[in-house]
Amino acid sequence: MKLSRNYITPFISLIFLVVGITGLLMFFHILDGYTEVAHEFLGLFFVICAIFHIIINWKALRIHFKKAVFIPAALAVAVIYGLFIVQQSLTPKVDTVLYERIVEAPIEDVFKALQVDRDETIKRLEENGISIEGAANVQELWEKNNSSAEVVFDLITDNER
């Protein structure tokens, strides 16, 4: 199938619009939890469409690459991107820090921190084939039971999927 501007241009335009809107919603924490999946998957589709767009318009793009403004623009984007990476590495997100601490905390402390009934939680875990015997923390709990973090946390918090 021959690539055609008639197909690629509407797709890339509409996906750009949706990815941009969902990105703004995520940035301002509007509809948190509802936009991330759409943003991520459509972002991947946007990249695919962008690759097709580049293939279709390669001759015209090569002319732009030769202009004097291309290198400073590319450097500016790279520097801004790098600053975001450095900033994120210096100040990790609160949820990441909390997750790491909960995973490494003793199981009994996790039950208290998450305000769940110890006996009910242990029963729920055992009903699903997960034993807390020999596990000092939550990470050991899922590792020793050949499970995953998501499954264990869902069972601890009684969060059914």
Short mmCIF file of C-alpha atoms in Angstrom, two decimals:
data_model
loop_
_atom_site.label_atom_id
_atom_site.label_comp_id
_atom_site.label_asym_id
_atom_site.label_seq_id
_atom_site.Cartn_x
_atom_site.Cartn_y
_atom_site.Cartn_z
CA MET A 1 0.00 0.00 0.00
CA LYS A 2 1.36 3.37 -1.02
CA LEU A 3 1.54 5.99 1.70
CA SER A 4 -0.74 8.90 0.95
CA ARG A 5 -1.00 12.38 2.42
CA ASN A 6 -4.77 11.99 2.11
CA TYR A 7 -4.69 9.39 4.91
CA ILE A 8 -1.68 10.38 7.00
CA THR A 9 -2.41 14.11 7.33
CA PRO A 10 -5.90 13.77 8.87
CA PHE A 11 -4.69 11.04 11.25
CA ILE A 12 -1.63 12.95 12.42
CA SER A 13 -3.65 16.17 12.79
CA LEU A 14 -6.43 14.59 14.83
CA ILE A 15 -4.08 12.50 16.95
CA PHE A 16 -1.94 15.59 17.61
CA LEU A 17 -5.07 17.38 18.79
CA VAL A 18 -6.14 14.53 21.10
CA VAL A 19 -2.63 13.92 22.48
CA GLY A 20 -2.24 17.66 23.06
CA ILE A 21 -5.58 17.94 24.87
CA THR A 22 -4.99 14.85 27.01
CA GLY A 23 -1.50 16.14 27.79
CA LEU A 24 -2.96 19.44 29.01
CA LEU A 25 -5.57 17.60 31.06
CA MET A 26 -2.83 15.53 32.67
CA PHE A 27 -0.65 18.59 33.27
CA PHE A 28 -3.44 20.42 35.10
CA HIS A 29 -4.66 17.21 36.83
CA ILE A 30 -8.10 17.36 35.25
CA LEU A 31 -9.81 13.96 34.94
CA ASP A 32 -6.78 12.24 36.49
CA GLY A 33 -6.89 8.51 35.93
CA TYR A 34 -9.01 8.75 32.79
CA THR A 35 -6.65 10.38 30.31
CA GLU A 36 -3.32 8.62 30.84
CA VAL A 37 -4.06 5.43 28.90
CA ALA A 38 -5.55 7.29 25.93
CA HIS A 39 -2.62 9.71 25.97
CA GLU A 40 -0.02 6.94 26.03
CA PHE A 41 -1.53 4.72 23.35
CA LEU A 42 -2.46 7.57 21.04
CA GLY A 43 1.03 8.96 21.64
CA LEU A 44 2.46 5.72 20.26
CA PHE A 45 0.09 5.91 17.29
CA PHE A 46 1.15 9.56 16.83
CA VAL A 47 4.79 8.46 16.58
CA ILE A 48 3.88 5.89 13.93
CA CYS A 49 1.93 8.50 11.95
CA ALA A 50 4.81 10.97 12.37
CA ILE A 51 7.21 8.41 10.88
CA PHE A 52 4.90 7.99 7.89
CA HIS A 53 4.63 11.80 7.64
CA ILE A 54 8.44 12.07 7.59
CA ILE A 55 8.69 9.37 4.90
CA ILE A 56 6.10 11.11 2.72
CA ASN A 57 7.66 14.57 3.16
CA TRP A 58 11.33 13.57 3.24
CA LYS A 59 12.43 15.78 0.32
CA ALA A 60 10.86 18.89 1.83
CA LEU A 61 12.21 18.08 5.29
CA ARG A 62 15.77 17.73 3.98
CA ILE A 63 15.54 21.33 2.79
CA HIS A 64 14.53 22.41 6.32
CA PHE A 65 17.38 20.42 7.85
CA LYS A 66 19.87 22.41 5.77
CA LYS A 67 18.58 25.77 7.06
CA ALA A 68 20.66 27.53 9.71
CA VAL A 69 17.79 27.54 12.21
CA PHE A 70 17.52 23.74 12.40
CA ILE A 71 20.62 23.05 14.52
CA PRO A 72 19.87 25.72 17.17
CA ALA A 73 16.25 24.54 17.33
CA ALA A 74 17.34 20.91 17.74
CA LEU A 75 19.84 21.91 20.44
CA ALA A 76 17.20 23.97 22.28
CA VAL A 77 14.79 21.02 22.31
CA ALA A 78 17.56 18.67 23.48
CA VAL A 79 18.61 21.05 26.29
CA ILE A 80 15.02 21.57 27.48
CA TYR A 81 14.41 17.82 27.41
CA GLY A 82 17.65 17.24 29.31
CA LEU A 83 16.65 19.79 31.96
CA PHE A 84 13.37 17.96 32.53
CA ILE A 85 15.22 14.66 32.92
CA VAL A 86 17.69 16.17 35.41
CA GLN A 87 14.89 17.86 37.37
CA GLN A 88 12.94 14.60 37.63
CA SER A 89 15.99 12.65 38.72
CA LEU A 90 16.80 15.18 41.45
CA THR A 91 13.24 15.36 42.77
CA PRO A 92 11.50 11.99 42.46
CA LYS A 93 7.72 11.93 42.47
CA VAL A 94 6.03 11.51 45.83
CA ASP A 95 4.08 8.43 44.71
CA THR A 96 7.31 6.75 43.61
CA VAL A 97 8.94 7.43 46.98
CA LEU A 98 5.85 6.19 48.84
CA TYR A 99 5.66 3.06 46.69
CA GLU A 100 9.33 2.23 47.30
CA ARG A 101 8.95 2.72 51.05
CA ILE A 102 5.79 0.62 51.26
CA VAL A 103 7.41 -2.17 49.24
CA GLU A 104 10.41 -2.25 51.59
CA ALA A 105 8.47 -1.80 54.86
CA PRO A 106 7.62 -4.75 57.12
CA ILE A 107 4.30 -6.34 56.15
CA GLU A 108 2.67 -5.54 59.49
CA ASP A 109 3.56 -1.85 59.05
CA VAL A 110 2.10 -1.89 55.54
CA PHE A 111 -1.21 -3.20 56.89
CA LYS A 112 -1.27 -0.35 59.42
CA ALA A 113 -0.22 2.32 56.91
CA LEU A 114 -2.87 1.23 54.42
CA GLN A 115 -5.44 0.92 57.22
CA VAL A 116 -6.49 -2.61 56.36
CA ASP A 117 -7.57 -5.35 58.74
CA ARG A 118 -4.61 -7.70 59.20
CA ASP A 119 -6.57 -10.94 59.57
CA GLU A 120 -8.96 -10.24 56.67
CA THR A 121 -6.05 -9.27 54.43
CA ILE A 122 -4.05 -12.40 55.25
CA LYS A 123 -7.16 -14.50 54.62
CA ARG A 124 -7.76 -12.76 51.26
CA LEU A 125 -4.12 -13.29 50.27
CA GLU A 126 -4.21 -16.98 51.23
CA GLU A 127 -7.51 -17.51 49.36
CA ASN A 128 -5.64 -16.33 46.28
CA GLY A 129 -2.65 -18.60 46.84
CA ILE A 130 -0.35 -16.04 48.44
CA SER A 131 1.23 -16.95 51.77
CA ILE A 132 2.94 -14.35 53.96
CA GLU A 133 5.11 -17.02 55.61
CA GLY A 134 8.79 -16.11 55.33
CA ALA A 135 8.15 -12.75 53.67
CA ALA A 136 9.56 -9.79 55.57
CA ASN A 137 8.15 -7.14 53.23
CA VAL A 138 5.69 -6.75 50.37
CA GLN A 139 8.32 -7.24 47.68
CA GLU A 140 9.36 -10.57 49.17
CA LEU A 141 5.66 -11.43 49.39
CA TRP A 142 5.12 -11.28 45.63
CA GLU A 143 8.55 -12.71 44.80
CA LYS A 144 8.19 -15.78 47.05
CA ASN A 145 4.69 -16.45 45.74
CA ASN A 146 5.54 -15.97 42.04
CA SER A 147 3.04 -13.14 41.82
CA SER A 148 3.21 -9.47 40.84
CA ALA A 149 3.15 -6.18 42.71
CA GLU A 150 -0.22 -5.27 41.21
CA VAL A 151 -1.89 -8.50 42.29
CA VAL A 152 -0.52 -8.29 45.84
CA PHE A 153 -1.44 -4.62 46.28
CA ASP A 154 -4.92 -5.22 44.88
CA LEU A 155 -5.43 -8.05 47.37
CA ILE A 156 -4.03 -6.05 50.29
CA THR A 157 -6.20 -3.03 49.52
CA ASP A 158 -9.20 -5.19 48.57
CA ASN A 159 -9.18 -3.56 45.16
CA GLU A 160 -10.87 -5.97 42.72
CA ARG A 161 -10.00 -5.76 39.05
#
